[in-house]
Amino acid sequence: MTDTKSKHDQTYTISQIADALDISTRTIRFYEEKGLILPKRTAGNQRIYTPRNMARLKLILRGKRFGFSLEEISEMIGMAAANLNEVEQIEKSLKFGDTKLKEIKERKKELELLEQDILATRQKLIKRITQLNREQ
Amino acid sequence: MTDTKSKHDQTYTISQIADALDISTRTIRFYEEKGLILPKRTAGNQRIYTPRNMARLKLILRGKRFGFSLEEISEMIGMAAANLNEVEQIEKSLKFGDTKLKEIKERKKELELLEQDILATRQKLIKRITQLNREQ
DNA sequence: TAAATGGCTGACGTTTACGTAAACTGTAAC
DNA sequence: GTTACAGTTTACGTAAACGTCAGCCATTTA
């Protein structure tokens, strides 16, 4: 064991995070404002992000890419935040998580449908282009 | 062959569509305003929707559920509208469709990640609740 | 044919998710 | 130590995607 900085101690500034995730600093601060993340601060009041904070931001962005609103994502995360409360809270969270899992299953199905829609259009276009080539 | 109304002739009013797809009539008119659908009209200027129109609306809603903006969806659909143009147009559309197919593949992957995030939280919660039960 | 119901077109209002700018403070490099 | 850059808060602005009237026409039903 050495006292060299381990991967665990790695931290990031807000702009490093912004670059890494390709979002604006404004967006990051906005998510904090909405209670989606809570980074620590330096003595000089500047935000510092851990890899854990980073992971959470990635989760948020993933959720967004699937059309979940920030409020919905906030609820999903609230699930994790309930961590150390009473049994009821945890059970409620589990239920919520299960609902989300069902939703994700449905989304998977729909994703297939969307793919097929596009593939069908693709086929039509190819057919049409073949026809045009034959005509000329 | 009879001259009975075939499934092909089936039409719907705007509120029938709204009920069937669980969206507001305002939303439907809004999509029309944005050029996403173009229903025929009755003599009295009321909108009439065919099953084809219905299918398109379903496609729009599917796209939305995956976080595509209406403008993006509009482009996807433009793909279909290019149907009877020149070769270049069609080729451009094909390219666009392929891009979307790639995006969909990525989304599928991310959907898996999202699912795993939730499952991981689920595991933690279950572990915690088991612990609480043992303590009591 | 009158009344209820549904649809049509504006037009303004609202919510979500940030963008942008101002005015100030902290930090790094010279 | 000062200049330049990065970060902070506060506040107003904005685009997308509808919601919600209002005032008018169409259609169905009693």
GROMACS .gro file of C-alpha atoms (C1' of nucleotides) in nm:
model
  332
    1MET     CA    1   0.000   0.000   0.000
    2THR     CA    2   0.126   0.344  -0.091
    3ASP     CA    3  -0.021   0.682  -0.016
    4THR     CA    4  -0.025   0.772  -0.385
    5LYS     CA    5  -0.352   0.911  -0.508
    6SER     CA    6  -0.570   0.610  -0.582
    7LYS     CA    7  -0.836   0.607  -0.850
    8HIS     CA    8  -1.077   0.643  -0.563
    9ASP     CA    9  -0.948   0.988  -0.476
   10GLN     CA   10  -0.981   1.121  -0.829
   11THR     CA   11  -1.182   1.443  -0.848
   12TYR     CA   12  -1.295   1.675  -1.124
   13THR     CA   13  -1.383   2.041  -1.167
   14ILE     CA   14  -1.713   2.139  -1.319
   15SER     CA   15  -1.560   2.214  -1.658
   16GLN     CA   16  -1.377   1.882  -1.667
   17ILE     CA   17  -1.708   1.712  -1.612
   18ALA     CA   18  -1.871   1.931  -1.874
   19ASP     CA   19  -1.606   1.837  -2.129
   20ALA     CA   20  -1.614   1.469  -2.044
   21LEU     CA   21  -1.991   1.441  -2.071
   22ASP     CA   22  -2.033   1.699  -2.345
   23ILE     CA   23  -2.281   1.915  -2.159
   24SER     CA   24  -2.259   2.276  -2.040
   25THR     CA   25  -2.160   2.382  -1.691
   26ARG     CA   26  -2.494   2.553  -1.675
   27THR     CA   27  -2.663   2.220  -1.726
   28ILE     CA   28  -2.463   2.064  -1.445
   29ARG     CA   29  -2.545   2.345  -1.206
   30PHE     CA   30  -2.907   2.322  -1.315
   31TYR     CA   31  -2.919   1.953  -1.226
   32GLU     CA   32  -2.777   2.039  -0.886
   33GLU     CA   33  -3.039   2.308  -0.842
   34LYS     CA   34  -3.300   2.040  -0.908
   35GLY     CA   35  -3.144   1.818  -0.645
   36LEU     CA   36  -3.013   1.555  -0.884
   37ILE     CA   37  -2.653   1.583  -0.764
   38LEU     CA   38  -2.481   1.723  -0.456
   39PRO     CA   39  -2.108   1.771  -0.516
   40LYS     CA   40  -1.877   1.870  -0.231
   41ARG     CA   41  -1.712   2.214  -0.228
   42THR     CA   42  -1.355   2.334  -0.188
   43ALA     CA   43  -1.259   2.584   0.082
   44GLY     CA   44  -1.311   2.847  -0.186
   45ASN     CA   45  -1.666   2.726  -0.254
   46GLN     CA   46  -1.589   2.561  -0.586
   47ARG     CA   47  -1.763   2.238  -0.677
   48ILE     CA   48  -1.563   1.915  -0.676
   49TYR     CA   49  -1.692   1.602  -0.843
   50THR     CA   50  -1.603   1.243  -0.758
   51PRO     CA   51  -1.625   0.949  -0.998
   52ARG     CA   52  -1.946   0.863  -0.816
   53ASN     CA   53  -2.089   1.204  -0.900
   54MET     CA   54  -1.978   1.145  -1.257
   55ALA     CA   55  -2.158   0.811  -1.268
   56ARG     CA   56  -2.475   0.973  -1.144
   57LEU     CA   57  -2.458   1.237  -1.415
   58LYS     CA   58  -2.418   0.964  -1.671
   59LEU     CA   59  -2.727   0.795  -1.535
   60ILE     CA   60  -2.917   1.120  -1.561
   61LEU     CA   61  -2.812   1.167  -1.922
   62ARG     CA   62  -2.904   0.810  -2.004
   63GLY     CA   63  -3.249   0.863  -1.859
   64LYS     CA   64  -3.289   1.179  -2.059
   65ARG     CA   65  -3.200   1.005  -2.381
   66PHE     CA   66  -3.501   0.784  -2.319
   67GLY     CA   67  -3.742   1.067  -2.280
   68PHE     CA   68  -3.763   1.058  -1.900
   69SER     CA   69  -3.819   1.404  -1.754
   70LEU     CA   70  -3.579   1.535  -1.493
   71GLU     CA   71  -3.853   1.494  -1.236
   72GLU     CA   72  -3.889   1.126  -1.321
   73ILE     CA   73  -3.515   1.082  -1.306
   74SER     CA   74  -3.516   1.263  -0.976
   75GLU     CA   75  -3.761   1.004  -0.846
   76MET     CA   76  -3.545   0.719  -0.974
   77ILE     CA   77  -3.251   0.868  -0.791
   78GLY     CA   78  -3.457   0.937  -0.482
   79MET     CA   79  -3.472   0.559  -0.480
   80ALA     CA   80  -3.100   0.548  -0.409
   81ALA     CA   81  -3.116   0.836  -0.165
   82ALA     CA   82  -3.367   0.652   0.051
   83ASN     CA   83  -3.085   0.408   0.121
   84LEU     CA   84  -3.063   0.448   0.494
   85ASN     CA   85  -3.422   0.508   0.600
   86GLU     CA   86  -3.697   0.289   0.733
   87VAL     CA   87  -3.832  -0.026   0.582
   88GLU     CA   88  -4.141   0.141   0.439
   89GLN     CA   89  -3.935   0.393   0.248
   90ILE     CA   90  -3.722   0.119   0.105
   91GLU     CA   91  -4.020  -0.090   0.005
   92LYS     CA   92  -4.174   0.208  -0.167
   93SER     CA   93  -3.850   0.261  -0.352
   94LEU     CA   94  -3.838  -0.100  -0.458
   95LYS     CA   95  -4.187  -0.075  -0.595
   96PHE     CA   96  -4.093   0.236  -0.787
   97GLY     CA   97  -3.788   0.064  -0.928
   98ASP     CA   98  -3.994  -0.231  -1.040
   99THR     CA   99  -4.232   0.000  -1.220
  100LYS     CA  100  -3.941   0.156  -1.401
  101LEU     CA  101  -3.808  -0.186  -1.495
  102LYS     CA  102  -4.143  -0.269  -1.652
  103GLU     CA  103  -4.134   0.058  -1.842
  104ILE     CA  104  -3.790  -0.026  -1.969
  105LYS     CA  105  -3.912  -0.362  -2.095
  106GLU     CA  106  -4.186  -0.185  -2.288
  107ARG     CA  107  -3.936   0.058  -2.428
  108LYS     CA  108  -3.726  -0.229  -2.549
  109LYS     CA  109  -4.024  -0.364  -2.739
  110GLU     CA  110  -4.100  -0.025  -2.884
  111LEU     CA  111  -3.743   0.020  -2.986
  112GLU     CA  112  -3.780  -0.294  -3.196
  113LEU     CA  113  -4.093  -0.152  -3.354
  114LEU     CA  114  -3.923   0.175  -3.432
  115GLU     CA  115  -3.636  -0.012  -3.588
  116GLN     CA  116  -3.876  -0.211  -3.800
  117ASP     CA  117  -4.056   0.103  -3.910
  118ILE     CA  118  -3.733   0.245  -4.038
  119LEU     CA  119  -3.623  -0.080  -4.195
  120ALA     CA  120  -3.956  -0.104  -4.377
  121THR     CA  121  -3.916   0.246  -4.515
  122ARG     CA  122  -3.565   0.154  -4.612
  123GLN     CA  123  -3.689  -0.144  -4.811
  124LYS     CA  124  -3.943   0.072  -4.993
  125LEU     CA  125  -3.678   0.324  -5.086
  126ILE     CA  126  -3.442   0.060  -5.214
  127LYS     CA  127  -3.720  -0.094  -5.420
  128ARG     CA  128  -3.801   0.244  -5.565
  129ILE     CA  129  -3.443   0.321  -5.650
  130THR     CA  130  -3.402  -0.015  -5.820
  131GLN     CA  131  -3.710   0.061  -6.026
  132LEU     CA  132  -3.576   0.401  -6.126
  133ASN     CA  133  -3.250   0.244  -6.236
  134ARG     CA  134  -3.434  -0.011  -6.450
  135GLU     CA  135  -3.646   0.260  -6.613
  136GLN     CA  136  -3.337   0.447  -6.722
  137MET     CA  137  -6.642  -0.891  -5.341
  138THR     CA  138  -6.906  -0.679  -5.172
  139ASP     CA  139  -6.932  -0.304  -5.151
  140THR     CA  140  -6.942  -0.319  -4.772
  141LYS     CA  141  -6.698  -0.085  -4.601
  142SER     CA  142  -6.366  -0.269  -4.596
  143LYS     CA  143  -6.110  -0.222  -4.324
  144HIS     CA  144  -5.931  -0.012  -4.580
  145ASP     CA  145  -6.206   0.250  -4.584
  146GLN     CA  146  -6.214   0.292  -4.209
  147THR     CA  147  -6.178   0.654  -4.098
  148TYR     CA  148  -6.165   0.834  -3.764
  149THR     CA  149  -6.250   1.177  -3.629
  150ILE     CA  150  -5.990   1.371  -3.438
  151SER     CA  151  -6.137   1.282  -3.101
  152GLN     CA  152  -6.152   0.914  -3.185
  153ILE     CA  153  -5.782   0.932  -3.260
  154ALA     CA  154  -5.720   1.128  -2.943
  155ASP     CA  155  -5.899   0.864  -2.736
  156ALA     CA  156  -5.730   0.574  -2.909
  157LEU     CA  157  -5.380   0.713  -2.868
  158ASP     CA  158  -5.442   0.886  -2.537
  159ILE     CA  159  -5.330   1.230  -2.648
  160SER     CA  160  -5.522   1.558  -2.675
  161THR     CA  161  -5.682   1.689  -2.991
  162ARG     CA  162  -5.463   1.995  -2.947
  163THR     CA  163  -5.157   1.774  -2.968
  164ILE     CA  164  -5.282   1.616  -3.291
  165ARG     CA  165  -5.350   1.954  -3.449
  166PHE     CA  166  -5.011   2.071  -3.327
  167TYR     CA  167  -4.838   1.784  -3.504
  168GLU     CA  168  -5.025   1.877  -3.820
  169GLU     CA  169  -4.917   2.237  -3.780
  170LYS     CA  170  -4.559   2.108  -3.767
  171GLY     CA  171  -4.614   1.912  -4.087
  172LEU     CA  172  -4.599   1.568  -3.928
  173ILE     CA  173  -4.938   1.459  -4.059
  174LEU     CA  174  -5.172   1.578  -4.331
  175PRO     CA  175  -5.521   1.433  -4.284
  176LYS     CA  176  -5.791   1.487  -4.548
  177ARG     CA  177  -6.091   1.707  -4.471
  178THR     CA  178  -6.466   1.661  -4.502
  179ALA     CA  179  -6.682   1.899  -4.704
  180GLY     CA  180  -6.739   2.081  -4.377
  181ASN     CA  181  -6.362   2.118  -4.321
  182GLN     CA  182  -6.337   1.858  -4.046
  183ARG     CA  183  -6.031   1.637  -4.029
  184ILE     CA  184  -6.065   1.272  -4.124
  185TYR     CA  185  -5.798   1.020  -4.033
  186THR     CA  186  -5.719   0.694  -4.211
  187PRO     CA  187  -5.552   0.392  -4.051
  188ARG     CA  188  -5.239   0.508  -4.230
  189ASN     CA  189  -5.261   0.844  -4.055
  190MET     CA  190  -5.311   0.655  -3.732
  191ALA     CA  191  -4.999   0.448  -3.794
  192ARG     CA  192  -4.797   0.759  -3.854
  193LEU     CA  193  -4.915   0.912  -3.529
  194LYS     CA  194  -4.814   0.595  -3.349
  195LEU     CA  195  -4.471   0.623  -3.505
  196ILE     CA  196  -4.445   0.982  -3.387
  197LEU     CA  197  -4.537   0.885  -3.033
  198ARG     CA  198  -4.289   0.600  -3.036
  199GLY     CA  199  -4.016   0.837  -3.144
  200LYS     CA  200  -4.110   1.077  -2.867
  201ARG     CA  201  -4.090   0.807  -2.605
  202PHE     CA  202  -3.728   0.770  -2.704
  203GLY     CA  203  -3.645   1.132  -2.659
  204PHE     CA  204  -3.643   1.224  -3.026
  205SER     CA  205  -3.758   1.582  -3.080
  206LEU     CA  206  -4.046   1.652  -3.313
  207GLU     CA  207  -3.801   1.803  -3.557
  208GLU     CA  208  -3.598   1.483  -3.564
  209ILE     CA  209  -3.912   1.280  -3.609
  210SER     CA  210  -4.014   1.518  -3.883
  211GLU     CA  211  -3.690   1.436  -4.062
  212MET     CA  212  -3.744   1.064  -4.017
  213ILE     CA  213  -4.084   1.102  -4.174
  214GLY     CA  214  -3.952   1.327  -4.447
  215MET     CA  215  -3.766   1.012  -4.536
  216ALA     CA  216  -4.093   0.848  -4.627
  217ALA     CA  217  -4.228   1.159  -4.797
  218ALA     CA  218  -3.934   1.164  -5.036
  219ASN     CA  219  -4.081   0.848  -5.181
  220LEU     CA  220  -4.138   0.965  -5.532
  221ASN     CA  221  -3.852   1.203  -5.599
  222GLU     CA  222  -3.518   1.170  -5.768
  223VAL     CA  223  -3.244   0.927  -5.689
  224GLU     CA  224  -3.036   1.176  -5.494
  225GLN     CA  225  -3.321   1.250  -5.259
  226ILE     CA  226  -3.376   0.884  -5.199
  227GLU     CA  227  -3.011   0.818  -5.137
  228LYS     CA  228  -2.998   1.102  -4.889
  229SER     CA  229  -3.299   0.954  -4.714
  230LEU     CA  230  -3.138   0.615  -4.700
  231LYS     CA  231  -2.831   0.763  -4.541
  232PHE     CA  232  -3.042   0.940  -4.285
  233GLY     CA  233  -3.229   0.619  -4.208
  234ASP     CA  234  -2.903   0.435  -4.156
  235THR     CA  235  -2.786   0.699  -3.914
  236LYS     CA  236  -3.105   0.656  -3.718
  237LEU     CA  237  -3.061   0.279  -3.716
  238LYS     CA  238  -2.718   0.324  -3.564
  239GLU     CA  239  -2.865   0.555  -3.303
  240ILE     CA  240  -3.123   0.295  -3.221
  241LYS     CA  241  -2.854   0.035  -3.170
  242GLU     CA  242  -2.681   0.268  -2.924
  243ARG     CA  243  -3.006   0.329  -2.746
  244LYS     CA  244  -3.054  -0.041  -2.708
  245LYS     CA  245  -2.718  -0.066  -2.538
  246GLU     CA  246  -2.795   0.227  -2.312
  247LEU     CA  247  -3.128   0.078  -2.225
  248GLU     CA  248  -2.940  -0.225  -2.095
  249LEU     CA  249  -2.717   0.001  -1.887
  250LEU     CA  250  -3.014   0.186  -1.745
  251GLU     CA  251  -3.174  -0.143  -1.656
  252GLN     CA  252  -2.857  -0.256  -1.483
  253ASP     CA  253  -2.833   0.069  -1.288
  254ILE     CA  254  -3.180   0.013  -1.152
  255LEU     CA  255  -3.118  -0.354  -1.083
  256ALA     CA  256  -2.802  -0.266  -0.892
  257THR     CA  257  -2.990  -0.017  -0.675
  258ARG     CA  258  -3.255  -0.281  -0.626
  259GLN     CA  259  -2.996  -0.526  -0.498
  260LYS     CA  260  -2.861  -0.271  -0.254
  261LEU     CA  261  -3.205  -0.196  -0.122
  262ILE     CA  262  -3.287  -0.562  -0.075
  263LYS     CA  263  -2.960  -0.618   0.104
  264ARG     CA  264  -3.034  -0.325   0.333
  265ILE     CA  265  -3.383  -0.445   0.412
  266THR     CA  266  -3.258  -0.793   0.492
  267GLN     CA  267  -3.007  -0.640   0.728
  268LEU     CA  268  -3.273  -0.434   0.899
  269ASN     CA  269  -3.487  -0.742   0.946
  270ARG     CA  270  -3.197  -0.928   1.103
  271GLU     CA  271  -3.123  -0.642   1.341
  272GLN     CA  272  -3.478  -0.647   1.469
  273DT     C1'  273  -8.553   2.318  -3.589
  274DA     C1'  274  -8.353   2.393  -3.167
  275DA     C1'  275  -8.017   2.236  -2.849
  276DA     C1'  276  -7.635   1.984  -2.740
  277DT     C1'  277  -7.208   1.820  -2.890
  278DG     C1'  278  -6.791   1.822  -3.151
  279DG     C1'  279  -6.467   2.050  -3.453
  280DC     C1'  280  -6.208   2.476  -3.644
  281DT     C1'  281  -5.893   2.865  -3.612
  282DG     C1'  282  -5.639   3.201  -3.376
  283DA     C1'  283  -5.403   3.368  -2.980
  284DC     C1'  284  -5.213   3.395  -2.548
  285DG     C1'  285  -5.042   3.111  -2.130
  286DT     C1'  286  -4.745   2.752  -1.915
  287DT     C1'  287  -4.387   2.418  -1.809
  288DT     C1'  288  -3.944   2.214  -1.882
  289DA     C1'  289  -3.474   2.257  -1.963
  290DC     C1'  290  -3.164   2.498  -2.025
  291DG     C1'  291  -2.886   2.971  -2.260
  292DT     C1'  292  -2.688   3.404  -2.170
  293DA     C1'  293  -2.521   3.793  -1.932
  294DA     C1'  294  -2.376   4.059  -1.529
  295DA     C1'  295  -2.116   4.126  -1.133
  296DC     C1'  296  -1.829   3.918  -0.821
  297DT     C1'  297  -1.462   3.572  -0.615
  298DG     C1'  298  -1.091   3.203  -0.640
  299DT     C1'  299  -0.688   3.004  -0.859
  300DA     C1'  300  -0.288   2.951  -1.167
  301DA     C1'  301   0.086   3.142  -1.426
  302DC     C1'  302   0.407   3.477  -1.497
  303DG     C1'  303   0.104   4.103  -0.721
  304DT     C1'  304  -0.142   4.142  -1.119
  305DT     C1'  305  -0.335   3.955  -1.516
  306DA     C1'  306  -0.602   3.608  -1.708
  307DC     C1'  307  -0.888   3.237  -1.666
  308DA     C1'  308  -1.224   2.949  -1.420
  309DG     C1'  309  -1.591   2.933  -1.108
  310DT     C1'  310  -2.011   3.138  -0.825
  311DT     C1'  311  -2.471   3.334  -0.775
  312DT     C1'  312  -2.868   3.584  -0.946
  313DA     C1'  313  -3.172   3.692  -1.287
  314DC     C1'  314  -3.382   3.745  -1.709
  315DG     C1'  315  -3.445   3.520  -2.185
  316DT     C1'  316  -3.590   3.144  -2.491
  317DA     C1'  317  -3.736   2.728  -2.764
  318DA     C1'  318  -4.018   2.323  -2.766
  319DA     C1'  319  -4.440   2.118  -2.681
  320DC     C1'  320  -4.825   2.160  -2.569
  321DG     C1'  321  -5.274   2.371  -2.247
  322DT     C1'  322  -5.649   2.674  -2.240
  323DC     C1'  323  -5.961   2.994  -2.368
  324DA     C1'  324  -6.273   3.252  -2.713
  325DG     C1'  325  -6.563   3.295  -3.090
  326DC     C1'  326  -6.738   3.068  -3.467
  327DC     C1'  327  -6.909   2.665  -3.791
  328DA     C1'  328  -7.066   2.163  -3.853
  329DT     C1'  329  -7.324   1.760  -3.715
  330DT     C1'  330  -7.590   1.465  -3.460
  331DT     C1'  331  -7.998   1.393  -3.164
  332DA     C1'  332  -8.433   1.505  -2.941
   0.00000   0.00000   0.00000
